[in-house]
Tab-separated table of C-alpha atoms in Angstrom:
chain	number	residue	atom	x	y	z
A	137	MET	CA	-67.060	-47.997	-31.008
A	138	LYS	CA	-64.235	-50.202	-28.867
A	139	ARG	CA	-61.781	-48.070	-31.201
A	140	ILE	CA	-63.270	-44.510	-30.125
A	141	GLN	CA	-62.824	-45.621	-26.602
A	142	TYR	CA	-59.225	-46.776	-26.974
A	143	ILE	CA	-58.492	-43.467	-29.403
A	144	LEU	CA	-60.106	-41.276	-26.334
A	145	PHE	CA	-57.625	-43.577	-23.955
A	146	ALA	CA	-54.580	-42.451	-25.608
A	147	ILE	CA	-55.641	-38.578	-26.129
A	148	CYS	CA	-55.483	-39.053	-22.522
A	149	ILE	CA	-52.603	-40.508	-21.223
A	150	LEU	CA	-51.424	-38.742	-24.150
A	151	SER	CA	-52.964	-35.780	-22.645
A	152	ILE	CA	-51.402	-36.056	-18.841
A	153	TRP	CA	-47.863	-37.547	-20.194
A	154	SER	CA	-47.601	-34.226	-21.408
A	155	CYS	CA	-48.191	-32.204	-18.424
A	156	LYS	CA	-44.717	-30.844	-16.600
A	157	PRO	CA	-44.455	-28.224	-14.391
A	158	GLU	CA	-43.619	-25.760	-16.229
A	159	GLU	CA	-40.628	-23.053	-15.262
A	160	PHE	CA	-40.503	-19.119	-14.883
A	161	PRO	CA	-38.884	-17.045	-16.427
A	162	PRO	CA	-36.406	-14.886	-13.491
A	163	ILE	CA	-38.954	-11.813	-12.655
A	164	GLY	CA	-34.956	-9.928	-12.487
A	165	GLU	CA	-33.590	-7.785	-9.963
A	166	ALA	CA	-35.402	-5.562	-7.893
A	167	GLN	CA	-35.730	-1.839	-8.946
A	168	ASN	CA	-33.507	0.228	-7.083
A	169	VAL	CA	-36.447	2.770	-6.072
A	170	VAL	CA	-33.447	5.704	-4.717
A	171	LYS	CA	-30.777	5.273	-7.359
A	172	SER	CA	-33.294	5.751	-10.113
A	173	ILE	CA	-33.892	8.917	-8.174
A	174	GLN	CA	-30.538	9.944	-8.277
A	175	GLY	CA	-29.902	12.688	-11.633
A	176	THR	CA	-30.991	15.643	-13.180
A	177	TRP	CA	-34.631	16.300	-13.638
A	178	GLY	CA	-36.068	18.810	-14.874
A	179	LEU	CA	-39.995	20.294	-14.506
A	180	THR	CA	-42.225	19.102	-17.019
A	181	LYS	CA	-45.658	19.728	-15.337
A	182	VAL	CA	-47.296	21.071	-12.018
A	183	THR	CA	-50.879	20.010	-11.608
A	184	GLN	CA	-52.547	22.176	-8.398
A	185	ILE	CA	-54.602	19.352	-7.125
A	186	ASP	CA	-57.700	20.558	-4.339
A	187	GLN	CA	-58.192	17.631	-1.868
A	188	ASP	CA	-60.878	19.417	-0.049
A	189	ALA	CA	-63.051	19.316	-3.607
A	190	THR	CA	-61.472	15.900	-3.857
A	191	THR	CA	-63.093	15.019	-0.706
A	192	LYS	CA	-66.438	16.571	-0.797
A	193	GLY	CA	-67.042	15.553	-5.030
A	194	PHE	CA	-66.873	18.810	-6.161
A	195	PRO	CA	-65.368	19.970	-9.595
A	196	TYR	CA	-63.023	21.862	-10.670
A	197	LYS	CA	-60.330	19.390	-8.210
A	198	GLN	CA	-57.611	19.608	-10.161
A	199	LEU	CA	-55.657	22.493	-12.416
A	200	ASP	CA	-52.441	22.028	-14.850
A	201	ILE	CA	-50.914	25.544	-13.928
A	202	THR	CA	-47.659	24.794	-15.460
A	203	SER	CA	-47.680	27.689	-18.394
A	204	VAL	CA	-48.917	30.528	-15.870
A	205	TYR	CA	-45.376	31.159	-14.746
A	206	PRO	CA	-42.359	29.731	-16.323
A	207	TYR	CA	-41.866	26.370	-14.075
A	208	THR	CA	-40.674	24.573	-16.758
A	209	ASP	CA	-37.033	26.324	-15.797
A	210	LEU	CA	-36.963	24.319	-12.998
A	211	VAL	CA	-33.862	21.671	-12.198
A	212	VAL	CA	-33.481	19.608	-9.080
A	213	ALA	CA	-30.750	17.529	-8.385
A	214	PHE	CA	-30.558	14.510	-6.539
A	215	MET	CA	-27.096	13.087	-5.920
A	216	GLY	CA	-25.807	10.225	-4.616
A	217	ASP	CA	-22.432	9.094	-2.355
A	218	ALA	CA	-20.546	6.052	-3.876
A	219	GLN	CA	-22.643	3.429	-2.071
A	220	GLY	CA	-25.797	5.004	-4.001
A	221	ASN	CA	-26.820	6.675	-1.302
A	222	PRO	CA	-29.026	9.939	-1.074
A	223	SER	CA	-26.685	12.709	-0.600
A	224	THR	CA	-26.956	16.183	-1.324
A	225	PHE	CA	-29.479	18.099	-3.475
A	226	THR	CA	-29.562	21.362	-5.585
A	227	ILE	CA	-32.643	23.014	-6.861
A	228	THR	CA	-32.274	25.515	-8.812
A	229	SER	CA	-35.234	27.543	-9.587
A	230	GLY	CA	-34.613	30.027	-12.475
A	231	ASN	CA	-37.146	32.084	-13.415
A	232	SER	CA	-39.801	29.784	-11.873
A	233	PRO	CA	-41.465	30.149	-8.787
A	234	LYS	CA	-40.359	27.954	-5.868
A	235	ILE	CA	-42.067	24.168	-5.473
A	236	ALA	CA	-39.858	24.104	-1.623
A	237	ASP	CA	-38.672	26.163	0.610
A	238	LEU	CA	-34.726	24.844	0.406
A	239	THR	CA	-32.387	25.455	-2.788
A	240	THR	CA	-29.517	23.488	-1.479
A	241	GLY	CA	-28.607	20.781	1.243
A	242	ASN	CA	-29.179	17.020	1.870
A	243	TRP	CA	-32.162	14.358	0.848
A	244	ALA	CA	-33.090	11.307	2.244
A	245	VAL	CA	-35.798	8.664	1.795
A	246	ASP	CA	-38.056	6.980	4.244
A	247	ASP	CA	-37.623	3.980	3.685
A	248	VAL	CA	-34.617	3.000	1.218
A	249	LYS	CA	-36.411	-0.221	-0.428
A	250	ALA	CA	-39.584	1.416	-0.720
A	251	PRO	CA	-39.231	4.472	-0.197
A	252	THR	CA	-42.645	7.050	-0.491
A	253	THR	CA	-41.417	10.256	0.981
A	254	ILE	CA	-38.131	12.607	0.170
A	255	SER	CA	-36.872	14.457	2.741
A	256	LEU	CA	-35.290	17.716	1.789
A	257	LYS	CA	-33.026	18.850	5.018
A	258	ASN	CA	-30.391	22.257	5.710
A	259	GLY	CA	-30.093	22.772	8.767
A	260	THR	CA	-33.174	22.711	11.065
A	261	ILE	CA	-35.085	23.361	7.921
A	262	THR	CA	-37.229	20.082	6.594
A	263	ASN	CA	-39.328	20.056	3.632
A	264	SER	CA	-41.287	16.623	2.709
A	265	LEU	CA	-42.283	15.267	-0.973
A	266	SER	CA	-43.867	12.984	-1.592
A	267	ILE	CA	-43.362	10.115	-4.335
A	268	GLY	CA	-45.478	8.839	-7.594
A	269	SER	CA	-45.643	5.798	-9.575
A	270	TYR	CA	-42.374	3.992	-9.108
A	271	VAL	CA	-43.494	2.465	-12.640
A	272	SER	CA	-42.930	6.126	-14.037
A	273	LEU	CA	-39.372	6.280	-12.647
A	274	LYS	CA	-38.508	3.542	-15.307
A	275	SER	CA	-39.479	5.825	-18.268
A	276	GLY	CA	-37.606	8.445	-17.496
A	277	LYS	CA	-40.014	11.234	-15.098
A	278	LEU	CA	-40.573	11.556	-11.391
A	279	LEU	CA	-43.493	12.565	-9.773
A	280	ILE	CA	-43.152	14.371	-6.505
A	281	LYS	CA	-46.365	15.390	-4.934
A	282	ARG	CA	-46.169	18.120	-1.707
A	283	ASP	CA	-49.412	18.379	0.763
A	284	LYS	CA	-50.625	21.687	2.773
A	285	LYS	CA	-52.259	20.193	5.688
A	286	LEU	CA	-54.622	21.670	8.179
A	287	ASN	CA	-54.569	19.690	11.899
A	288	GLY	CA	-53.732	16.680	9.581
A	289	LYS	CA	-55.910	16.744	6.567
A	290	VAL	CA	-54.718	17.587	3.335
A	291	ILE	CA	-56.339	20.459	1.565
A	292	LEU	CA	-54.368	21.158	-1.637
A	293	SER	CA	-51.803	19.385	-3.037
A	294	TYR	CA	-49.303	20.314	-6.347
A	295	GLN	CA	-48.119	17.482	-8.902
A	296	TYR	CA	-45.228	17.589	-9.804
A	297	GLU	CA	-43.680	15.543	-13.348
A	298	PHE	CA	-39.595	15.875	-14.002
A	299	THR	CA	-38.032	14.221	-16.692
A	300	LYS	CA	-34.920	13.248	-16.690
A	301	LYS	CA	-31.749	15.431	-18.205
B	106	MET	CA	-40.861	74.879	14.034
B	107	ASN	CA	-41.166	74.610	17.181
B	108	SER	CA	-44.960	73.917	16.740
B	109	LEU	CA	-44.847	71.312	13.645
B	110	LYS	CA	-42.528	69.427	15.453
B	111	SER	CA	-45.166	69.313	19.234
B	112	LYS	CA	-47.765	68.611	16.918
B	113	GLN	CA	-46.032	65.107	15.270
B	114	ILE	CA	-45.252	64.460	19.028
B	115	MET	CA	-48.922	64.984	20.359
B	116	LYS	CA	-50.019	62.996	16.565
B	117	LYS	CA	-47.527	60.111	18.421
B	118	ILE	CA	-49.162	60.270	21.954
B	119	LEU	CA	-52.816	59.853	20.482
B	120	LEU	CA	-51.907	57.233	18.367
B	121	LEU	CA	-49.522	55.192	21.456
B	122	ILE	CA	-52.642	56.036	23.194
B	123	ILE	CA	-55.164	54.461	20.691
B	124	CYS	CA	-53.081	51.430	20.542
B	125	CYS	CA	-53.333	51.030	24.568
B	126	PHE	CA	-57.120	51.077	24.626
B	127	GLY	CA	-57.406	48.596	21.714
B	128	THR	CA	-55.358	46.089	22.503
B	129	ILE	CA	-56.987	46.662	26.233
B	130	TRP	CA	-60.308	46.029	24.328
B	131	ALA	CA	-59.187	43.188	22.549
B	132	SER	CA	-58.071	41.471	25.615
B	133	GLY	CA	-61.339	41.620	27.223
B	134	GLN	CA	-62.651	39.785	24.073
B	135	GLY	CA	-62.231	36.340	25.517
B	136	LYS	CA	-60.272	34.007	22.527
B	137	VAL	CA	-61.926	31.345	20.579
B	138	THR	CA	-60.512	28.912	18.547
B	139	PHE	CA	-61.812	26.157	15.900
B	140	SER	CA	-60.391	21.841	16.190
B	141	PRO	CA	-60.875	21.152	13.318
B	142	ALA	CA	-60.557	24.585	12.096
B	143	THR	CA	-62.263	24.940	9.124
B	144	PHE	CA	-65.603	22.763	9.228
B	145	THR	CA	-68.857	21.654	7.475
B	146	SER	CA	-72.254	21.755	9.445
B	147	GLU	CA	-71.638	18.060	9.700
B	148	ASP	CA	-68.823	17.638	10.926
B	149	GLU	CA	-67.823	17.757	15.172
B	150	VAL	CA	-65.717	20.428	16.585
B	151	THR	CA	-64.503	21.248	19.496
B	152	ILE	CA	-64.839	24.640	20.729
B	153	THR	CA	-62.320	26.335	22.962
B	154	LEU	CA	-62.760	29.189	25.103
B	155	ASP	CA	-60.568	31.388	26.937
B	156	VAL	CA	-62.234	33.649	29.163
B	157	THR	CA	-59.505	35.754	30.345
B	158	GLY	CA	-60.785	39.309	30.334
B	159	THR	CA	-64.295	38.744	30.245
B	160	PRO	CA	-66.989	38.774	33.011
B	161	LEU	CA	-66.686	35.198	33.124
B	162	GLU	CA	-62.908	34.867	34.120
B	163	GLY	CA	-62.464	33.056	36.936
B	164	ALA	CA	-65.771	31.177	36.677
B	165	ASN	CA	-65.789	27.480	36.787
B	166	ASP	CA	-68.825	26.882	34.792
B	167	VAL	CA	-69.272	28.597	31.820
B	168	TYR	CA	-72.846	27.559	29.766
B	169	ILE	CA	-72.857	28.186	25.655
B	170	TRP	CA	-75.244	30.044	23.978
B	171	ALA	CA	-76.013	29.277	20.238
B	172	PHE	CA	-77.375	30.437	17.695
B	173	SER	CA	-77.635	29.679	13.120
B	174	ASN	CA	-77.439	32.252	10.433
B	175	ASP	CA	-76.213	34.818	12.014
B	176	GLY	CA	-77.505	38.468	9.515
B	177	VAL	CA	-78.849	36.038	7.042
B	178	GLY	CA	-81.726	35.192	7.765
B	179	GLY	CA	-83.160	30.714	8.876
B	180	GLY	CA	-81.512	31.259	12.396
B	181	LYS	CA	-82.374	28.956	15.061
B	182	ASP	CA	-80.914	29.018	18.474
B	183	ALA	CA	-79.186	25.888	19.459
B	184	SER	CA	-80.959	22.748	21.041
B	185	THR	CA	-79.344	23.181	24.455
B	186	ASN	CA	-79.861	26.719	25.126
B	187	GLY	CA	-82.447	26.120	27.416
B	188	GLN	CA	-83.803	29.482	29.189
B	189	TRP	CA	-81.397	32.373	29.175
B	190	GLY	CA	-82.357	32.175	33.307
B	191	ALA	CA	-81.384	28.694	33.793
B	192	SER	CA	-79.259	27.048	30.815
B	193	SER	CA	-79.701	23.361	29.757
B	194	PRO	CA	-76.768	21.142	31.494
B	195	ASN	CA	-76.351	20.350	27.557
B	196	ALA	CA	-74.440	23.723	27.079
B	197	LYS	CA	-72.279	22.995	29.395
B	198	PHE	CA	-68.337	23.298	28.903
B	199	THR	CA	-65.937	21.158	29.855
B	200	LYS	CA	-63.450	23.359	32.172
B	201	THR	CA	-60.203	22.520	30.966
B	202	ALA	CA	-57.864	24.772	33.051
B	203	THR	CA	-58.380	28.016	34.654
B	204	ASN	CA	-60.174	30.075	31.925
B	205	ILE	CA	-60.366	27.900	29.346
B	206	PHE	CA	-63.456	25.940	28.456
B	207	THR	CA	-63.935	23.593	25.272
B	208	PHE	CA	-67.772	22.806	23.908
B	209	LYS	CA	-67.927	19.889	21.583
B	210	PHE	CA	-70.855	20.072	18.521
B	211	THR	CA	-71.955	18.966	15.335
B	212	GLY	CA	-73.556	21.529	13.556
B	213	THR	CA	-76.760	19.869	12.268
B	214	ILE	CA	-77.274	18.326	15.522
B	215	LEU	CA	-76.905	21.166	17.864
B	216	PHE	CA	-78.796	23.674	15.441
B	217	GLY	CA	-81.260	20.873	14.219
B	218	GLN	CA	-81.343	21.829	10.528
B	219	SER	CA	-79.967	20.580	7.593
B	220	PRO	CA	-76.433	21.259	5.816
B	221	ALA	CA	-78.653	23.292	3.314
B	222	GLU	CA	-79.839	25.597	5.527
B	223	LEU	CA	-76.959	26.346	7.855
B	224	ILE	CA	-74.534	29.084	6.586
B	225	ASN	CA	-72.827	30.248	9.952
B	226	PHE	CA	-73.058	30.278	13.321
B	227	GLY	CA	-72.423	32.464	16.161
B	228	PHE	CA	-72.174	31.874	19.908
B	229	LEU	CA	-71.197	33.283	23.935
B	230	GLY	CA	-70.138	32.043	27.054
B	231	LYS	CA	-72.515	32.587	29.837
B	232	SER	CA	-73.303	32.089	33.563
B	233	ILE	CA	-76.127	29.286	34.370
B	234	ASP	CA	-78.452	32.087	35.184
B	235	GLY	CA	-77.258	34.506	32.590
B	236	SER	CA	-75.939	37.057	35.213
B	237	LYS	CA	-72.210	37.542	33.315
B	238	GLN	CA	-71.566	36.422	29.454
B	239	THR	CA	-69.073	37.102	26.837
B	240	PRO	CA	-69.351	39.109	23.717
B	241	ASP	CA	-71.024	37.591	21.153
B	242	TYR	CA	-68.675	35.333	19.113
B	243	LYS	CA	-69.883	35.392	15.654
B	244	PRO	CA	-70.276	34.785	12.430
B	245	PHE	CA	-68.280	31.632	11.806
B	246	LYS	CA	-68.917	29.549	8.724
B	247	PHE	CA	-69.778	25.700	7.918
B	248	ASP	CA	-67.399	24.869	4.908
B	249	PRO	CA	-70.453	24.282	1.963
B	250	LEU	CA	-71.051	20.628	1.728
B	251	VAL	CA	-72.427	21.269	-1.566
B	252	PHE	CA	-71.182	22.831	-4.665
B	253	THR	CA	-72.993	25.820	-5.544
B	254	PRO	CA	-72.053	27.297	-8.869
B	255	GLY	CA	-71.471	30.613	-8.562
B	256	GLN	CA	-70.868	33.856	-11.178
B	257	PHE	CA	-67.272	34.077	-9.224
B	258	ARG	CA	-65.213	31.434	-8.171
B	259	LEU	CA	-61.572	30.341	-6.738
B	260	PHE	CA	-59.261	28.020	-7.366
B	261	PRO	CA	-58.116	26.319	-4.686
B	262	ALA	CA	-60.465	26.947	-2.162
B	263	LYS	CA	-58.637	27.482	0.496
B	264	LEU	CA	-55.119	28.217	0.096
B	265	ASP	CA	-51.850	30.437	1.374
B	266	ASN	CA	-49.898	33.171	0.558
B	267	THR	CA	-47.673	31.829	-1.189
B	268	ASP	CA	-50.253	29.716	-3.348
B	269	MET	CA	-51.109	29.744	-7.106
B	270	ALA	CA	-54.629	31.461	-7.300
B	271	THR	CA	-56.660	31.376	-10.019
B	272	VAL	CA	-60.062	33.386	-9.839
B	273	TYR	CA	-62.685	32.780	-12.648
B	274	PHE	CA	-66.061	34.796	-13.729
B	275	HIS	CA	-68.720	32.773	-15.108
B	276	GLN	CA	-70.071	35.245	-17.239
B	277	ASN	CA	-73.035	33.334	-18.006
B	278	LEU	CA	-73.767	32.979	-13.957
B	279	ALA	CA	-74.150	36.952	-14.067
B	280	THR	CA	-76.335	38.355	-12.426
B	281	ASP	CA	-76.358	41.404	-12.962
B	282	ILE	CA	-77.436	42.745	-16.625
B	283	ASN	CA	-73.890	44.585	-16.708
B	284	LEU	CA	-72.001	42.143	-15.620
B	285	GLN	CA	-73.544	39.742	-18.381
B	286	ARG	CA	-73.264	41.428	-21.265
B	287	MET	CA	-69.355	42.575	-20.235
B	288	THR	CA	-66.441	42.766	-22.658
B	289	ASN	CA	-62.912	43.821	-22.551
B	290	ILE	CA	-62.973	42.417	-19.365
B	291	LYS	CA	-59.973	43.069	-16.370
B	292	VAL	CA	-59.104	41.924	-12.954
B	293	ASP	CA	-58.252	43.896	-10.012
B	294	LEU	CA	-56.331	43.006	-7.469
B	295	SER	CA	-55.319	43.824	-4.296
B	296	PHE	CA	-53.349	42.399	-1.335
B	297	TYR	CA	-53.747	42.737	2.059
B	298	ASN	CA	-51.220	42.129	5.296
B	299	GLU	CA	-52.605	40.786	8.355
B	300	ALA	CA	-53.241	43.880	10.193
B	301	GLY	CA	-55.719	44.235	6.916
B	302	SER	CA	-53.790	47.203	5.666
B	303	VAL	CA	-52.823	47.174	1.657
B	304	VAL	CA	-49.793	46.186	0.469
B	305	GLY	CA	-50.004	46.586	-2.913
B	306	SER	CA	-52.282	46.093	-5.924
B	307	LYS	CA	-52.949	45.972	-9.555
B	308	GLN	CA	-55.425	47.345	-11.543
B	309	GLY	CA	-57.071	46.214	-15.161
B	310	ILE	CA	-54.773	42.840	-15.335
B	311	ALA	CA	-56.564	40.687	-18.678
B	312	THR	CA	-57.862	38.257	-17.711
B	313	VAL	CA	-57.752	35.065	-20.245
B	314	LYS	CA	-60.312	34.164	-22.108
B	315	GLU	CA	-61.405	30.662	-21.446
B	316	SER	CA	-64.762	30.111	-23.474
B	317	ALA	CA	-67.188	32.518	-24.655
B	318	ILE	CA	-68.431	32.303	-20.995
B	319	LEU	CA	-65.318	31.887	-18.740
B	320	PHE	CA	-62.755	34.198	-18.103
B	321	SER	CA	-59.301	33.768	-15.268
B	322	TYR	CA	-56.190	34.913	-13.946
B	323	SER	CA	-54.054	33.012	-11.960
B	324	PHE	CA	-51.298	34.107	-10.080
B	325	ILE	CA	-48.450	34.174	-7.121
B	326	PRO	CA	-48.527	37.288	-4.982
B	327	ASP	CA	-45.325	38.057	-5.218
B	328	ARG	CA	-45.344	37.735	-8.972
B	329	VAL	CA	-48.151	40.634	-8.732
B	330	ILE	CA	-47.023	42.961	-6.621
B	331	THR	CA	-43.663	43.551	-4.081
B	332	VAL	CA	-44.896	42.026	-0.790
B	333	PRO	CA	-42.130	43.829	1.501
B	334	ALA	CA	-39.708	41.732	3.512
B	335	GLY	CA	-41.426	40.866	6.728
B	336	THR	CA	-44.606	41.461	5.656
B	337	LYS	CA	-46.816	38.511	5.564
B	338	LEU	CA	-50.380	38.679	3.707
B	339	GLY	CA	-52.949	37.824	5.169
B	340	LYS	CA	-55.456	37.919	2.494
B	341	PHE	CA	-56.474	39.835	-0.996
B	342	THR	CA	-59.271	40.923	-3.160
B	343	TYR	CA	-60.734	40.754	-6.654
B	344	GLN	CA	-62.892	42.273	-8.715
B	345	PHE	CA	-63.737	41.977	-12.464
B	346	SER	CA	-64.420	44.626	-14.467
B	347	GLY	CA	-64.798	45.301	-18.363
B	348	THR	CA	-66.898	47.507	-20.327
B	349	VAL	CA	-70.192	47.885	-21.795
B	350	LYS	CA	-71.953	50.072	-24.731
B	351	ASP	CA	-74.762	52.564	-22.711
B	352	ALA	CA	-77.375	54.153	-25.682
B	353	GLY	CA	-74.927	55.900	-27.119
B	354	GLY	CA	-73.172	53.285	-28.279
B	355	LEU	CA	-70.141	54.461	-26.067
B	356	ASP	CA	-68.506	52.460	-23.675
B	357	VAL	CA	-68.734	52.578	-20.087
B	358	GLN	CA	-67.281	50.861	-16.917
B	359	ALA	CA	-69.076	48.387	-15.398
B	360	ASN	CA	-67.696	47.456	-12.456
B	361	GLY	CA	-68.301	43.794	-10.260
B	362	PRO	CA	-67.899	43.216	-7.160
B	363	VAL	CA	-65.179	43.398	-4.517
B	364	ILE	CA	-64.330	39.552	-3.461
B	365	GLU	CA	-62.562	39.154	-0.505
B	366	VAL	CA	-59.943	35.664	-0.089
B	367	VAL	CA	-58.524	34.988	3.348
B	368	TYR	CA	-55.184	33.254	3.453
B	369	THR	CA	-55.956	30.157	5.278
B	370	VAL	CA	-52.941	28.891	7.290
B	371	PHE	CA	-51.658	25.899	6.982
B	372	ASN	CA	-49.927	23.952	9.822
């Protein structure tokens, strides 16, 4: 009986002695979203979302309209300057319907570290687009959403999925 | 030749006179706006009424006289109406500027009816004793709170003249026997400017057969018709049609109703 007590005591001591703080591996460099957005992107999917139907819990909330017209012709290029800041953009529609009022101009983001909105500007015209998940950027997908509002309430959205070229 | 010219001039003068009278008549009708622009029967809505050009122009006190479900049955007077000769104080508009009045209400409370019962409403502005009044403003539709399946459907429910629209025909929900049996289903589209004149049409467009009972067609207006520069589309209509067999086994044309869709102006 005493021997068992000694063994248990030894196990406890060994267990406590073996505990030591574990070092976490480095989390890596923070993702530079603005830099990730820069480049040439081809439109691969367009989804129309009836936000009003979504709010009311109605059926028929969204529709994939990619194949209705040649949306996949559309190519967007977001350029950056030497410091990696947003500079100019071009939208080449081809035979695709327009996704914004502008085809060229400058682009900017609302927050350099964690952007949620891309603003396309040319003269007095500004188009605002929402940026989707950052995770998809790592896999070469850029999700952009354009909202249409009525008195501040989003009624209709278009979600554009781009693939890096 | 001279007679032809003078006839043309007379026509132009007549048109001008009609336009002038039209403008005078329109300006005498007052103006109504809603905030929010679209609403369900459970939303709080603010009516803004401009009484300029109506018998109430210059008035300090304007009272609402409201009624529900105009022309569709099951209507009620608003709980705030009171008597025509003595409006209730609860029906009083708030004056915000000369000739501009606002009134806040929630449909279900104002009419004491459930969302399922309320389809539309109308109202007029009046003096407390009913001696002066505006024309009727009606009908204003409440947005549905409950989805009701129907034989025709539009996606998205609200859209502007640049949006992709998809019109659907759910044949299993058709109420007319010809529509239930119709084959070779096509759709006709017509587009109208803001004045209500036809800008362009396309007939007999082949639909997409999504299943045995569902047919659809998706489009953006400027891909269907040529919209003249400077023209703004205000609405479009769609009509599904097809063929059914008559008693002799011959194909005869069958048409669904013409459905009108007014474009939303997003802001």
